[in-house]
Coordinates of C-alpha atoms in Angstrom, one line a residue:
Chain A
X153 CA 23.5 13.2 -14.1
X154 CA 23.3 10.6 -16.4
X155 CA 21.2 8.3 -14.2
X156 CA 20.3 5.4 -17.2
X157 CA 23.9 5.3 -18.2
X158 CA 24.3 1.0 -17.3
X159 CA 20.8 0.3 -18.3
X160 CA 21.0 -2.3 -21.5
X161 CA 17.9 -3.0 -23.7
X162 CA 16.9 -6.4 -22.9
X163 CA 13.3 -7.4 -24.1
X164 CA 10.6 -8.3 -21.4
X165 CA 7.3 -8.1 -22.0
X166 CA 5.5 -5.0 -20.8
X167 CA 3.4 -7.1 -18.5
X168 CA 6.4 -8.6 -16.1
X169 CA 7.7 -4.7 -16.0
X170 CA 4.5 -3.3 -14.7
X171 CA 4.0 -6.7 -12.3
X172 CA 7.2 -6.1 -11.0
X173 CA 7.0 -2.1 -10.7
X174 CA 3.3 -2.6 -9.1
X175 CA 4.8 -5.4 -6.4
X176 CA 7.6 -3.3 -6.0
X177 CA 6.6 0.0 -4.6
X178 CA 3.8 -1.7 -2.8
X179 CA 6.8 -3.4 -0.9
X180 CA 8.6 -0.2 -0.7
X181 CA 5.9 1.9 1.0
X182 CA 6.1 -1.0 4.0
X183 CA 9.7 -1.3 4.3
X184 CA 9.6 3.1 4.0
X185 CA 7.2 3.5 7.0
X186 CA 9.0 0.5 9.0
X187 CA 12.8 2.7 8.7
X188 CA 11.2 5.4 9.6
X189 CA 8.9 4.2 12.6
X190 CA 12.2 1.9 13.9
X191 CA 14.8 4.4 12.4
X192 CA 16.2 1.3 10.6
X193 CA 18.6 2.5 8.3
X194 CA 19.1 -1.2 6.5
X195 CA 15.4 -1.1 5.7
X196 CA 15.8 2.3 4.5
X197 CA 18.8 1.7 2.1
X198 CA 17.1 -0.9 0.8
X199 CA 14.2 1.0 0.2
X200 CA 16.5 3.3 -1.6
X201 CA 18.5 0.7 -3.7
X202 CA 14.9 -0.3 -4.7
X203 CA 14.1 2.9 -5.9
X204 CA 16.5 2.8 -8.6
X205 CA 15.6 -0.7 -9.7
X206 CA 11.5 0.7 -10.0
X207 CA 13.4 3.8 -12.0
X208 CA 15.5 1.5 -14.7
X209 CA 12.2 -0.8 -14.6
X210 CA 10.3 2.7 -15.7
X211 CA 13.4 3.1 -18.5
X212 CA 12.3 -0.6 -19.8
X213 CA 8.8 0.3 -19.8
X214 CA 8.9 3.0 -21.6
X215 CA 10.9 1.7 -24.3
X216 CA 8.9 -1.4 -24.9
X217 CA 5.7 1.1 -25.0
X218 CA 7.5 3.0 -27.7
X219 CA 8.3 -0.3 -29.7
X220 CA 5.3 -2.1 -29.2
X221 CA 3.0 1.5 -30.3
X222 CA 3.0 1.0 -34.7
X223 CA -0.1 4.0 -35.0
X224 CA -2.1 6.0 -33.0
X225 CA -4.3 3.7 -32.4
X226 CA -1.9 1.3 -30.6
X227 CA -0.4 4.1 -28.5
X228 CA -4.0 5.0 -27.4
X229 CA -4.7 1.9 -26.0
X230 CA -0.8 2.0 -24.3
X231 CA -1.5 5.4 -22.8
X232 CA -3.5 3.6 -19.6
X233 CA -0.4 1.0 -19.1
X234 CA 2.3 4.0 -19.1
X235 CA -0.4 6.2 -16.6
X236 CA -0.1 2.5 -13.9
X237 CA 3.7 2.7 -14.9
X238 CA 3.6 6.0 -13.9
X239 CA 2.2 6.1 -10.3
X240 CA 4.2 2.8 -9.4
X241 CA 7.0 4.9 -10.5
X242 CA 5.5 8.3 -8.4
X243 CA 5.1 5.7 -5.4
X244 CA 8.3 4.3 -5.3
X245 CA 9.5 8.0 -5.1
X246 CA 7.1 9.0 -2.3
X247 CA 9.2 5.7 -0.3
X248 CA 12.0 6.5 -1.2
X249 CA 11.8 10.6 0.3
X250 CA 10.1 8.7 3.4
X251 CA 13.8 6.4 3.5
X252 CA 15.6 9.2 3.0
X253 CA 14.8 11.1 6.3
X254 CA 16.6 7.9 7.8
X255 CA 19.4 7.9 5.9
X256 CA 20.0 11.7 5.9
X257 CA 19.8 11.6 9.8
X258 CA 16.6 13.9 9.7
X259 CA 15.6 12.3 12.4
X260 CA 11.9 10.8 12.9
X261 CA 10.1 13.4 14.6
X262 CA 7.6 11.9 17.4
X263 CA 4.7 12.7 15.6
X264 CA 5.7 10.1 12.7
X265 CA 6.0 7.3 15.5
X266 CA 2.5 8.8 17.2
X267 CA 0.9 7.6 13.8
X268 CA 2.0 4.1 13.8
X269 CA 1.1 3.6 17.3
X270 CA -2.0 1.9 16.5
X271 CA 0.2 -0.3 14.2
X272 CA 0.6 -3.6 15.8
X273 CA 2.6 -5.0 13.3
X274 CA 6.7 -4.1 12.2
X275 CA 8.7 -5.5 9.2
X276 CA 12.0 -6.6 9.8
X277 CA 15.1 -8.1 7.7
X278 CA 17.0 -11.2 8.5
X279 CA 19.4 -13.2 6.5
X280 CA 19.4 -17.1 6.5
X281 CA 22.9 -17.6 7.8
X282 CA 24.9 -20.7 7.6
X283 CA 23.8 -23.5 9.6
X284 CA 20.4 -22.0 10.1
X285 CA 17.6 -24.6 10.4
X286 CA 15.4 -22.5 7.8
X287 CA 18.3 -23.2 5.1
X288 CA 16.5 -25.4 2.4
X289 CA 13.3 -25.4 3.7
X290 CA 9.7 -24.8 2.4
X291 CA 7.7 -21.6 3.4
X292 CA 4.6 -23.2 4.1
X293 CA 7.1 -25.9 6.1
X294 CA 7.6 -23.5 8.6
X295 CA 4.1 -22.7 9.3
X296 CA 4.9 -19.3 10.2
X297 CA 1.6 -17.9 10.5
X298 CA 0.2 -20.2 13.2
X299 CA 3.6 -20.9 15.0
X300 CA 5.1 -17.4 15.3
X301 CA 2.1 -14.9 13.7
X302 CA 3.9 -13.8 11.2
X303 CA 4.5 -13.5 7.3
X304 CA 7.4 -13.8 4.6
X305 CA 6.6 -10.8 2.6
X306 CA 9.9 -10.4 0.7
X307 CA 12.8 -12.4 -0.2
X308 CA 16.2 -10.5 -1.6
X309 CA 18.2 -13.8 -3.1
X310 CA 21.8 -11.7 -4.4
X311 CA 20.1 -9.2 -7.1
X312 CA 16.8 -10.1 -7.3
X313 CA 13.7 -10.2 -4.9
X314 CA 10.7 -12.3 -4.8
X315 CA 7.5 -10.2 -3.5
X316 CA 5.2 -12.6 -1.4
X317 CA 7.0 -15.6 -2.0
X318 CA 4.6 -18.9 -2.0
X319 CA 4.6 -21.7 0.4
X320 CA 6.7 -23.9 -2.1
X321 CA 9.4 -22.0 -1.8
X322 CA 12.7 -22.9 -0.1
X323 CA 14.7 -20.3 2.0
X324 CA 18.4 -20.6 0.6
X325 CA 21.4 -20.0 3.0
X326 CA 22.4 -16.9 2.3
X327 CA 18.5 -14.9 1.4
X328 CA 17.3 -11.9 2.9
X329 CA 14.2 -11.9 4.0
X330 CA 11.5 -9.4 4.9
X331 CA 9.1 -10.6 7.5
X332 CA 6.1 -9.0 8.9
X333 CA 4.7 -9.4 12.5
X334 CA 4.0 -8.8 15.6
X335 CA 7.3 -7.3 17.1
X336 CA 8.2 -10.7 19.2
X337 CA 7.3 -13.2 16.8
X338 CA 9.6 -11.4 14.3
X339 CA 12.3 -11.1 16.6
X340 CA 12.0 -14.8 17.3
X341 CA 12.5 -15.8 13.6
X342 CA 15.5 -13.2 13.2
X343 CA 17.3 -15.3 15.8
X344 CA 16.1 -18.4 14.1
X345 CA 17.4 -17.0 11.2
X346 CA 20.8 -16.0 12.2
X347 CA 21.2 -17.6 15.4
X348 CA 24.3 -19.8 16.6
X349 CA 23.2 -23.0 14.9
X350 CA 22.2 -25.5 17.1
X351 CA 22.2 -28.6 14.5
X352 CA 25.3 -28.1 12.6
X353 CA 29.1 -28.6 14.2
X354 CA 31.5 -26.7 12.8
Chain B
X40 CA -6.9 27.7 -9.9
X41 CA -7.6 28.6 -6.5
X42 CA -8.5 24.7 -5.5
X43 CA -7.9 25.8 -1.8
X44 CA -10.2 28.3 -1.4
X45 CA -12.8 27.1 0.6
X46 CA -10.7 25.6 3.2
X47 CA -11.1 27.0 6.3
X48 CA -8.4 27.1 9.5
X49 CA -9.2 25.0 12.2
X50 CA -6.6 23.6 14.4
X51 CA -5.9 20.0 14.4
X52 CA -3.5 17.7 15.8
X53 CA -0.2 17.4 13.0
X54 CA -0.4 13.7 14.5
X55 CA -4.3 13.5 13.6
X56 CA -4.0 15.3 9.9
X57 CA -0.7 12.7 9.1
X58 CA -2.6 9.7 10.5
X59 CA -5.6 10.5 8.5
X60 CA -3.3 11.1 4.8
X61 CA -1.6 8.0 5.5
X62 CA -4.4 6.0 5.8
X63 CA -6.6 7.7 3.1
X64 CA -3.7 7.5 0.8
X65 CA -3.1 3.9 1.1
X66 CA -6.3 2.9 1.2
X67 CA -6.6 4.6 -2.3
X68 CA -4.0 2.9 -3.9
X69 CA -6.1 -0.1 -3.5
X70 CA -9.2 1.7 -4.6
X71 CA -7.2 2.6 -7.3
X72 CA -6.2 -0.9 -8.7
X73 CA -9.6 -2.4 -7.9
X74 CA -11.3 0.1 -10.4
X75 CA -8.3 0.3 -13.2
X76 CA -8.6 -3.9 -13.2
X77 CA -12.5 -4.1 -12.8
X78 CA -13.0 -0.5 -14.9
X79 CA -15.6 0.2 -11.6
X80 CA -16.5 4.2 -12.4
X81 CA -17.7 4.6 -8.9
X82 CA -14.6 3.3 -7.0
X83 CA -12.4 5.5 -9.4
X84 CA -14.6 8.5 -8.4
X85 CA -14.4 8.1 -4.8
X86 CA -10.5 7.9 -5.1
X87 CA -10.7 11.4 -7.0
X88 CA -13.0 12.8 -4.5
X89 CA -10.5 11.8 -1.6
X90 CA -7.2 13.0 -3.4
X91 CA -9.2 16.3 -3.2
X92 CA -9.6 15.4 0.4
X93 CA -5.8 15.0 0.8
X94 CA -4.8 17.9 -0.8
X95 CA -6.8 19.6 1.8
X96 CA -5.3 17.7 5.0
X97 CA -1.9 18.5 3.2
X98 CA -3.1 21.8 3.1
X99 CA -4.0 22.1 7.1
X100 CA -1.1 20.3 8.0
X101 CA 1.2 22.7 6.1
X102 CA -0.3 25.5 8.4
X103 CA -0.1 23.8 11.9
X104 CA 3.9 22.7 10.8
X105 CA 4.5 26.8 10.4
X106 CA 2.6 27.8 13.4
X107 CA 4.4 25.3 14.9
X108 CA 8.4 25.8 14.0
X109 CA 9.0 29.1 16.1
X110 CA 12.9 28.9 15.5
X111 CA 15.1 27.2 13.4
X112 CA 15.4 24.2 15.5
X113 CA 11.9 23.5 15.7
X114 CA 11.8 23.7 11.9
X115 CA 14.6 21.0 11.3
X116 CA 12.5 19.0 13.9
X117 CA 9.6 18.9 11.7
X118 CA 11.5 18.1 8.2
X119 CA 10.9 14.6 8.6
X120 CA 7.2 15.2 9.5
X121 CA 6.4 17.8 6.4
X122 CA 8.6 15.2 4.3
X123 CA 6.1 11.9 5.1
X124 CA 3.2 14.2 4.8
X125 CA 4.7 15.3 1.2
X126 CA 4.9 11.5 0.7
X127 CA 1.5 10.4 1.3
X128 CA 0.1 13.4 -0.7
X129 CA 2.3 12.0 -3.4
X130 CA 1.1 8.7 -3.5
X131 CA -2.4 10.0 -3.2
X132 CA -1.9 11.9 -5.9
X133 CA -0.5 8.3 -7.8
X134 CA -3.7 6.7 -7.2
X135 CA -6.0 9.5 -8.9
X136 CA -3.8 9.0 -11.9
X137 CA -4.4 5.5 -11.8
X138 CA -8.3 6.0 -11.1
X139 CA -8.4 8.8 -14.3
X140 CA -8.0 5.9 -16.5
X141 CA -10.9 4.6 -15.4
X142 CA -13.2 7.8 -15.1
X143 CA -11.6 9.7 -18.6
X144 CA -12.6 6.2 -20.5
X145 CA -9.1 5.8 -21.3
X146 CA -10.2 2.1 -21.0
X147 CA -8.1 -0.6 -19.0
X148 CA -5.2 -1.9 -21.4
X149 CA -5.6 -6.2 -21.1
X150 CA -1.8 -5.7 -19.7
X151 CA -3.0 -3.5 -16.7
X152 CA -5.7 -6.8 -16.0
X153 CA -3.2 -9.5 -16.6
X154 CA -1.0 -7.9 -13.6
X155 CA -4.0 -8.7 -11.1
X156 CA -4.3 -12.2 -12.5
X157 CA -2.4 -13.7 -9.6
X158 CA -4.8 -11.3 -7.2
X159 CA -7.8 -13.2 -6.1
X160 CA -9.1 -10.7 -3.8
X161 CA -11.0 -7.6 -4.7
X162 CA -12.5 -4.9 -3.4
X163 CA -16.4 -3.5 -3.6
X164 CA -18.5 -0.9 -2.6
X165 CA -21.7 -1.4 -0.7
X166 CA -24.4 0.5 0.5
X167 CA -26.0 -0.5 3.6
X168 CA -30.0 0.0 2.3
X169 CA -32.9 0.9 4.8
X170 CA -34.1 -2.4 5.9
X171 CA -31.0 -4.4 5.2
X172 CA -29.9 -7.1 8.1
X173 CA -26.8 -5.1 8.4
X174 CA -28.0 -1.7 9.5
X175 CA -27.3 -1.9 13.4
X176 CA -25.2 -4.5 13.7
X177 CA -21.7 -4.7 15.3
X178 CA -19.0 -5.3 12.8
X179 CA -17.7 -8.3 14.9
X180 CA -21.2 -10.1 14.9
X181 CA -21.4 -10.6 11.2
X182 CA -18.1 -12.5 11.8
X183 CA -17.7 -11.8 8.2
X184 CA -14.0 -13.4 7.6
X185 CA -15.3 -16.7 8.8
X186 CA -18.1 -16.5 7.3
X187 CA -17.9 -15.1 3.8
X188 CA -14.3 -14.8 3.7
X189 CA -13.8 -10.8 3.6
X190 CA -13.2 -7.8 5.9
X191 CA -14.8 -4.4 5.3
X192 CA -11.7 -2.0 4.9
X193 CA -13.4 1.4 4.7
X194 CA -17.0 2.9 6.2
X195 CA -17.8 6.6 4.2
X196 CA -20.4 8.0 6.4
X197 CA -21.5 11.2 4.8
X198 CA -18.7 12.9 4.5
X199 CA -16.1 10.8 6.6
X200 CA -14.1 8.0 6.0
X201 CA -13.4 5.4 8.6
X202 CA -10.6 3.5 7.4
X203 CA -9.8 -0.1 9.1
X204 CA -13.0 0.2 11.4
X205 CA -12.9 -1.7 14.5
X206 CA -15.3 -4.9 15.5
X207 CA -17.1 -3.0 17.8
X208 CA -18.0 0.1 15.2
X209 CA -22.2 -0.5 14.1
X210 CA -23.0 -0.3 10.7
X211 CA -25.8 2.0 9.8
X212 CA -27.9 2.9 7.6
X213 CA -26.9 5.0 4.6
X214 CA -23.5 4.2 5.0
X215 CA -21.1 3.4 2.5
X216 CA -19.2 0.0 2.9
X217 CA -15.7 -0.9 1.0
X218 CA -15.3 -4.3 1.2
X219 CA -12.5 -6.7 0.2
X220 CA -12.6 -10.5 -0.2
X221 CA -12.9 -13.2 -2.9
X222 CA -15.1 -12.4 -5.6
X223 CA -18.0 -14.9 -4.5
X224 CA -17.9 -13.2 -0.6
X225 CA -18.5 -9.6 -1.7
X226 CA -21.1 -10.1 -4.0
X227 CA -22.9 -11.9 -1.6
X228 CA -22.2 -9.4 1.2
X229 CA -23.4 -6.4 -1.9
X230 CA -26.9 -8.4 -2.1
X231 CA -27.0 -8.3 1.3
X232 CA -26.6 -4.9 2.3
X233 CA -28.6 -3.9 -0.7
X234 CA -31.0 -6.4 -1.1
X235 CA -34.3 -6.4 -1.4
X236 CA -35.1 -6.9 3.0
X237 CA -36.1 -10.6 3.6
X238 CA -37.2 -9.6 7.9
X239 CA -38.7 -6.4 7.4
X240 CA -42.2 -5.6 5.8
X241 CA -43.2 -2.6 3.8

């Protein structure tokens, strides 16, 4: 199955690739273990869809190794970068077989909850609707930490995501984001997030 | 290579063995990274001595899932758990890779460092020394967030690992601390548990 098919040559430096790769499958190991604990299937597709992008990120990788290797020498020194490449790559797979249990209906067994029961904290995904009072602002306005114990970890903004986002950024209408907390405190910002708003008429 | 065959049956909890992989593996992940980006031999040689360890709870859990499925129902049940188990093995198996950089002297590209630049945190290995301050203390009194900005993430005590000890958990001596903080707070935490002892005479 030709899997690469879509994936055009664009030059990034090798750095930004592994960054990315490293952030990513961190990310997806969280969001993995969250599906499966809360048999959330959005988390899990997403933990999917991410799977690919680690996989064409792989693709890029390995092509800008190739390129920037001239002799042996060069590709010696390369071999540790493509070794990191590969176990982000080997770790992104290991989250997405967990995902997959969710989305293939397997079924989370009770011994895979019994582990996370010493787990205080979940993930969960909320999108910044319309008339939300996070729209346009700051992280570090929202003092999340102290106000509602709980972290930004992720933010999906149409195509792209932005792994532990900093304080200066601003929450758009229309973001996905991937908070971390204690259970109420991230239930309280999904309903911040995508409540009726209570500013805005109309 | 018969790696398994000193491994001897003893029957433990599936919920036990899955907590334990899960935990070791993703504490090696970050025992990984931490030697790759500060080319630290002795991290990198504990992460290859608990891969081995892994591969072993794999192993064990393997068994107890077949004693366990008695019909065909039983085994679909216990998909999902033999799939996460698969997974963390996987991942544990990623971080050994990683950590073979550092222990085959493949040497640390600068591109593998310049990922971690944005890290500030790192992690260390201590070794609480006979007549250090810490031996016999209480995690919680050395109140070491507020004080020295750091948490210790991993106890080895002869052959087992305590990952994410509690407050209440006494450090003693011998054992083998993994601590992560800013790069100030676990030095000064290394001099301290290994230290020459500024209370105790001869």
């Amino acid at each position: 199955m030709p899997r690469f098919e879509k994936i055009e040559y664009k030059p990034i430096p090798v750095s930004e690739l592994l960054l990315e790769m490293k952030n990513l499958s961190e990310l997806m190991i969280d969001l993995a273990y969250s599906a499966a604990l809360f048999n959330d299937k959005e988390l899990a597709e997403d933990v999917i869809e991410l799977e690919e992008r680690v996989d064409t990120l792989a693709y890029l990788l390995d092509m800008e190794i190739m390129i920037a290797a001239r002799d042996a020498e060069d590709a010696e020194s390369l071999i540790g970068v493509s070794t990191v490449a590969a176990a982000t790559d080997k770790i992104s797979d290991a989250a997405a077989d967990i995902a997959a249990i969710v989305t293939q209906n397997i079924g989370v067994h009770p011994i895979v909850s019994s582990i996370f029961e010493q787990v205080e904290e979940r993930l969960i995904k909320s999108t910044v609707k319309e008339g939300s009072e996070l729209a346009g602002k700051r992280i570090d306005e929202l003092d999340l930490a102290a106000e509602m114990g709980l972290d930004i970890i992720a933010i999906r903004r149409n195509k792209d995501w932005f792994i532990n986002p900093k304080g200066n950024e601003r929450l758009l209408h229309g973001d996905v984001v991937i908070t971390r907390g204690a259970p109420h405190g991230i239930k309280d910002f999904k309903d911040f997030a995508e409540g009726i708003p209570s500013k805005v008429e109309g």
